[in-house]
Coordinates of N, CA and C in Angstrom, one line a residue:
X5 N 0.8 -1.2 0.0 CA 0.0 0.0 0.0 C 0.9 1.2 0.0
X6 N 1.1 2.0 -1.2 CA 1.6 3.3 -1.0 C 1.0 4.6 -0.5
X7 N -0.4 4.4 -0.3 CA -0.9 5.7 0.6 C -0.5 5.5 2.0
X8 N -0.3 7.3 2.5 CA -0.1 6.9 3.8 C -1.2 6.7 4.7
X9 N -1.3 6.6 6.1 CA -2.0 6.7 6.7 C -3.3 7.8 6.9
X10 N -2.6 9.1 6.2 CA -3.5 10.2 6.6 C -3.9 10.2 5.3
X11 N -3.9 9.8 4.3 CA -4.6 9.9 3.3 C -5.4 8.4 2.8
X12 N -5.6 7.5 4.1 CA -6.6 6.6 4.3 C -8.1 6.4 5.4
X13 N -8.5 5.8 4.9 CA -9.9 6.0 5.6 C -10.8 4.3 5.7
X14 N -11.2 4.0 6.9 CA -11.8 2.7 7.1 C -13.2 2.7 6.8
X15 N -14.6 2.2 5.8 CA -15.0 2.5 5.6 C -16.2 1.4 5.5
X16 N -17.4 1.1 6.3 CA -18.1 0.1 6.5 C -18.3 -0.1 4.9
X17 N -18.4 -1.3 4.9 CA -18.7 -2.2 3.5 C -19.8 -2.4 3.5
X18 N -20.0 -3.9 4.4 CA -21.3 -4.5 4.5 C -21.1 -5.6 5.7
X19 N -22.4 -6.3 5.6 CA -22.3 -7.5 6.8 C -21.6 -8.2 6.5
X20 N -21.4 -9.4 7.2 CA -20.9 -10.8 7.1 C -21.8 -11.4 6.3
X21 N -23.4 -11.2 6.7 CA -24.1 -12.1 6.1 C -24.3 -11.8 4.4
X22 N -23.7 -10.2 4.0 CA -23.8 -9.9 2.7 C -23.3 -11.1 1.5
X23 N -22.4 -11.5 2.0 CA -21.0 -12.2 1.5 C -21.4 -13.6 0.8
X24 N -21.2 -13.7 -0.1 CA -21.2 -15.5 -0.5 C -20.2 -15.5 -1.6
X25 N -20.5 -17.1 -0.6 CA -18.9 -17.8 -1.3 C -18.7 -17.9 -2.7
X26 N -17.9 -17.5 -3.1 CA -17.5 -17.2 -4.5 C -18.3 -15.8 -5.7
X27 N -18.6 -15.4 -5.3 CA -19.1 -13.8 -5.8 C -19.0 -13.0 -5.7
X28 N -19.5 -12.1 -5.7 CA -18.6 -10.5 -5.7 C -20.2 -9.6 -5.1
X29 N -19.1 -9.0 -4.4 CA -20.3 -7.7 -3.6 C -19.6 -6.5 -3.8
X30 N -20.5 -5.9 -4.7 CA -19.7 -4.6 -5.2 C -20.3 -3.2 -4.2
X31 N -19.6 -2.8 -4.0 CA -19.8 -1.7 -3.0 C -20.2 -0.4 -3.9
X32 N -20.7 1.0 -3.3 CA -21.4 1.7 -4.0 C -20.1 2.8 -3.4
X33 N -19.0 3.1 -3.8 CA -17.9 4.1 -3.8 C -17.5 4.0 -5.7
X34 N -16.5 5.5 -5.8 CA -16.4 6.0 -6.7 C -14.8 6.2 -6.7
X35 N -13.8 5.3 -7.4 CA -14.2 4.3 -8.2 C -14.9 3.2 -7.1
X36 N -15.5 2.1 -8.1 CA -16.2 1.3 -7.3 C -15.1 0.1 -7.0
X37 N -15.2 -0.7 -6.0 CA -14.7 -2.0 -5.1 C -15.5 -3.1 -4.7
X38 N -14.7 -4.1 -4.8 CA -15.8 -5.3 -4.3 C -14.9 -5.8 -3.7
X39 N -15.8 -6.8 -2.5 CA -15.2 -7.7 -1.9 C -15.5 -9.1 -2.5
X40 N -14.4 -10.6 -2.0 CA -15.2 -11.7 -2.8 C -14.7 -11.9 -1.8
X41 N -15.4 -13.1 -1.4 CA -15.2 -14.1 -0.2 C -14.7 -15.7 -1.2
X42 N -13.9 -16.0 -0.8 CA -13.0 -17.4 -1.8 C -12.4 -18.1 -1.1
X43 N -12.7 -19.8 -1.0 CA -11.4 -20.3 -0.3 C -11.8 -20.0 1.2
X44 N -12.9 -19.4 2.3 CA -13.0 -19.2 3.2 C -12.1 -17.9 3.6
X45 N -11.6 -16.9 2.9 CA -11.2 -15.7 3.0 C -11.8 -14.8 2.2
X46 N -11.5 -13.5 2.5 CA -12.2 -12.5 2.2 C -11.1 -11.2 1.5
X47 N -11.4 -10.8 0.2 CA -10.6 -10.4 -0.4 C -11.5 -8.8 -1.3
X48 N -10.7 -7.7 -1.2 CA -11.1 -6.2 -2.0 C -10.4 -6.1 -2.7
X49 N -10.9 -6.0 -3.9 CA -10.1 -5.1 -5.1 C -10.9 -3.6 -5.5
X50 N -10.1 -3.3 -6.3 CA -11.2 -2.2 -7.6 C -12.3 -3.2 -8.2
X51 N -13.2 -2.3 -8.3 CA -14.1 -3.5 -9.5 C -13.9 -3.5 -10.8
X52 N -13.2 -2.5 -11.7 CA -12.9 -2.6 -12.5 C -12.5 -2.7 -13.5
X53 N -12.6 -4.1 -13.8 CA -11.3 -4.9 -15.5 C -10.5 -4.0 -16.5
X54 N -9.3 -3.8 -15.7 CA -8.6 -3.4 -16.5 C -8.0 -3.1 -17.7
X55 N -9.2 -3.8 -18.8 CA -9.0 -4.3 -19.9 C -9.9 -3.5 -20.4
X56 N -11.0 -3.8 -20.2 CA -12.4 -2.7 -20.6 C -13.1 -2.4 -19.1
X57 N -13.7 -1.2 -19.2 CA -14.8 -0.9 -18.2 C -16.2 -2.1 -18.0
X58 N -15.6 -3.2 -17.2 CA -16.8 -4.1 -16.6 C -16.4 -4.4 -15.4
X59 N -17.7 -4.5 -14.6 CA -17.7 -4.7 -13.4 C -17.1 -6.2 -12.7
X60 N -16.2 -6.4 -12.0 CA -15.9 -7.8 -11.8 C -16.5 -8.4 -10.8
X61 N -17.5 -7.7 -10.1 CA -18.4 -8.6 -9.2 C -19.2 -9.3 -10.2
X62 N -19.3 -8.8 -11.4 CA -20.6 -9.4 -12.3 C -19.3 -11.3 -13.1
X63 N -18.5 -11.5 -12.5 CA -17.5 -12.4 -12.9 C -17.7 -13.8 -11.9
X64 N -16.9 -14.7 -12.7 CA -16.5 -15.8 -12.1 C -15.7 -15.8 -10.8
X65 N -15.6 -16.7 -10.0 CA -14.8 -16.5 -8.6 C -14.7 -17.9 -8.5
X66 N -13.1 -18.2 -8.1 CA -12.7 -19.5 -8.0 C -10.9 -19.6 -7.4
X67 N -11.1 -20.3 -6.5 CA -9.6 -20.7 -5.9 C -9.2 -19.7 -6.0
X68 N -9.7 -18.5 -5.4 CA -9.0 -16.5 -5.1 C -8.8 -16.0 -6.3
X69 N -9.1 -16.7 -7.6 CA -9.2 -15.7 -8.3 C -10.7 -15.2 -9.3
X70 N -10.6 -14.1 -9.8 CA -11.6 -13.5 -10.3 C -11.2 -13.8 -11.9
X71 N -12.7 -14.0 -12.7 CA -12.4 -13.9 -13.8 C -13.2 -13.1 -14.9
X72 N -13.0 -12.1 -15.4 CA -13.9 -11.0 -16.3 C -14.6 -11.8 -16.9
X73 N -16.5 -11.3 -16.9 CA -17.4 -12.0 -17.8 C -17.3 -11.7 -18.6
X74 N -16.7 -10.5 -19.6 CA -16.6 -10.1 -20.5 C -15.7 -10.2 -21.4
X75 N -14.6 -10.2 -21.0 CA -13.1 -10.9 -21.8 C -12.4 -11.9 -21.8
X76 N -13.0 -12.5 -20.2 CA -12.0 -13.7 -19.5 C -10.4 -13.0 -18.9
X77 N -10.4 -12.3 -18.9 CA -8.8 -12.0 -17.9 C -9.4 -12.3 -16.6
X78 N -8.0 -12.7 -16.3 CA -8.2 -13.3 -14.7 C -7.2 -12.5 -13.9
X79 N -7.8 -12.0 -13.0 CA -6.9 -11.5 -11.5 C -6.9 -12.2 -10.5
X80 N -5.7 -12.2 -9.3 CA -5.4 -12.6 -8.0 C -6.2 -12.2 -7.4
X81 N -7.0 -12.7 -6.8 CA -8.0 -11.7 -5.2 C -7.1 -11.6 -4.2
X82 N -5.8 -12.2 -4.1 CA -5.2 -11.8 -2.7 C -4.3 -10.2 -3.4
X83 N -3.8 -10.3 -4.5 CA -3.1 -8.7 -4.8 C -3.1 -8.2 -6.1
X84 N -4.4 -8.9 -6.6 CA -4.8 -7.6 -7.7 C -4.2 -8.2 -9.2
X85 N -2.8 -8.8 -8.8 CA -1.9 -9.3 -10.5 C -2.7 -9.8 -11.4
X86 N -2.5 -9.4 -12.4 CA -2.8 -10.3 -13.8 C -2.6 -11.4 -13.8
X87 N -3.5 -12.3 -14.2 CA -2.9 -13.8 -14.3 C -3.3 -14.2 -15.6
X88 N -4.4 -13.6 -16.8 CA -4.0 -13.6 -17.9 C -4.9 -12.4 -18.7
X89 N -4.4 -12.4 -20.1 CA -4.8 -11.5 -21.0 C -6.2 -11.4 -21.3
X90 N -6.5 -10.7 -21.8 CA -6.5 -9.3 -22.2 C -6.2 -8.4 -20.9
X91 N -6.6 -8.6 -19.9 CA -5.7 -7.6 -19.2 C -4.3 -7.5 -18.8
X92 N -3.7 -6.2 -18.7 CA -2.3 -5.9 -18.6 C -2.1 -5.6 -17.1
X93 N -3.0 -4.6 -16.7 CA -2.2 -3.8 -15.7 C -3.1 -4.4 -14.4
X94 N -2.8 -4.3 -13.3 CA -2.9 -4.8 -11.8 C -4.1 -4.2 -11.5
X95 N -5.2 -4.7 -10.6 CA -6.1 -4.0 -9.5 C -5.4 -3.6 -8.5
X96 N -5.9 -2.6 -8.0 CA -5.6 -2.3 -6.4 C -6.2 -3.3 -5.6
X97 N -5.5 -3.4 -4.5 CA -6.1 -4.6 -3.3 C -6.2 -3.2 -2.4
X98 N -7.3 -3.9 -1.2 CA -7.4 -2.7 -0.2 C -7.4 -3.9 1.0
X99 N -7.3 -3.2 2.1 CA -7.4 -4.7 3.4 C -8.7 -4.3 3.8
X100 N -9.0 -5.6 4.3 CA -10.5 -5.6 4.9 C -10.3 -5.8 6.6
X101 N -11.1 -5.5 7.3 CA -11.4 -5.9 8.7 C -12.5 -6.1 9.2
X102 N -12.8 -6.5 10.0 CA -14.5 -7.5 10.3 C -14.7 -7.1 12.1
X103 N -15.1 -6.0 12.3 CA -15.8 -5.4 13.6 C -17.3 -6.4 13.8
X104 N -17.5 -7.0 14.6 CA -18.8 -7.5 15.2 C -19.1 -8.5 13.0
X105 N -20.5 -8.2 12.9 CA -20.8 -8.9 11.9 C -20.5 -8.0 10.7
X106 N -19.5 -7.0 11.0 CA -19.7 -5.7 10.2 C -18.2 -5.7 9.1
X107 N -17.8 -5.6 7.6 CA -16.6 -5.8 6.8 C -16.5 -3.9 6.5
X108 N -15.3 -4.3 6.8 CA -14.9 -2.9 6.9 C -13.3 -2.5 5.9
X109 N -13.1 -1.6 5.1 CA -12.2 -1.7 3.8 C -11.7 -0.3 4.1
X110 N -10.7 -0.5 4.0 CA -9.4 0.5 4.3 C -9.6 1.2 2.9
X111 N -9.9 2.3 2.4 CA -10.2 3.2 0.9 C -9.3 4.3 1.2
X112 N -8.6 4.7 0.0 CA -7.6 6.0 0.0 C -9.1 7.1 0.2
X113 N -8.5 8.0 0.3 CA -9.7 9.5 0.6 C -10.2 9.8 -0.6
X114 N -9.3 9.8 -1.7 CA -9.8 10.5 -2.4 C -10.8 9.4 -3.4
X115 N -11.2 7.8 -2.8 CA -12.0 7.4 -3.0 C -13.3 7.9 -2.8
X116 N -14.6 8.3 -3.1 CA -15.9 8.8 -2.9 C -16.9 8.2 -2.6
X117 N -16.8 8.1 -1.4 CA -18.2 7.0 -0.9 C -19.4 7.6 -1.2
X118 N -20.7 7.0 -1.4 CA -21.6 7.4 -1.6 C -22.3 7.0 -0.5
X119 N -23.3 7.8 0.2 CA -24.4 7.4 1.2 C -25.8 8.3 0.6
X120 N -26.6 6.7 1.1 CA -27.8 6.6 0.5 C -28.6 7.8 2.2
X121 N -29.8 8.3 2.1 CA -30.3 9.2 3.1 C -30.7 8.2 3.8
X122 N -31.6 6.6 3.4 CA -32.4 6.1 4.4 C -30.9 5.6 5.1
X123 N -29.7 5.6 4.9 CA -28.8 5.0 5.8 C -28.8 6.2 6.8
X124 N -28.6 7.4 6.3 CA -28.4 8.6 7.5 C -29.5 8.2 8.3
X125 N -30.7 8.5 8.3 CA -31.8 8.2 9.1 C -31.8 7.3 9.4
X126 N -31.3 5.9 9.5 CA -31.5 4.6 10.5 C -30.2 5.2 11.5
X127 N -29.0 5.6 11.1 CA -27.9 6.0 11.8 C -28.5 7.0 13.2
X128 N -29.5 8.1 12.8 CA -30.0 9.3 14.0 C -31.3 7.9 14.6
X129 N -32.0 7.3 14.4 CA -32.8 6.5 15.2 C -31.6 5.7 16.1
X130 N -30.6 5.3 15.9 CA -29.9 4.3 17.0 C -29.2 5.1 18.2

């Protein structure tokens, strides 16, 4: 990870119960990220194939890695590498952490989270 500390931010994802084995749960930040759960671990990238603009939660997931429904390049879920063509260049990996039932993804700042209002208003009811 080349960002430093102050230019990162921990950032609720989703539940535990969001997650299934082998798929992709794409998160609603700008650029977008997904987590896959694979193998009984739990893995963030960017969501998207660096080959063409497609989303790689909408992909295959198998033995940690991901594979574009649209070209077939495959990436590492543990650090992002290319494992084959059409794509060239790497995803970003981000770390994840798991508070109570809750997955939580370490995002540079100048990632842009989006929040929905009914989330603000359940947040002021608790």
């Amino acid at each position: 990870m080349s960002e430093s500390a102050a230019t990162m931010r921990w950032v609720r994802a989703c539940g535990l119960a969001d997650l299934i084995p082998d798929e992709g749960f794409r998160l609603d930040v700008s650029p977008p990220v997904s987590i896959f759960l694979s193998e009984g671990e739990m893995f963030c990238l960017d969501d998207t194939c660096t080959h063409e603009t497609y989303s790689l939660a909408d992909g295959w997931v198998e033995n940690c890695v991901v594979e574009c429904a649209l070209h077939f390049a495959k990436f590492d879920l543990r650090t992002g590498a290319v494992l084959s063509p059409p794509a060239s260049a790497p995803l970003a990996a981000h770390e994840l952490r798991v508070e109570g039932d809750d997955v939580h993804v370490l995002l540079p700042s100048h990632y842009m989270v989006k929040t929905r209002i009914a989330d603000l208003h359940s947040r002021k009811a608790d």
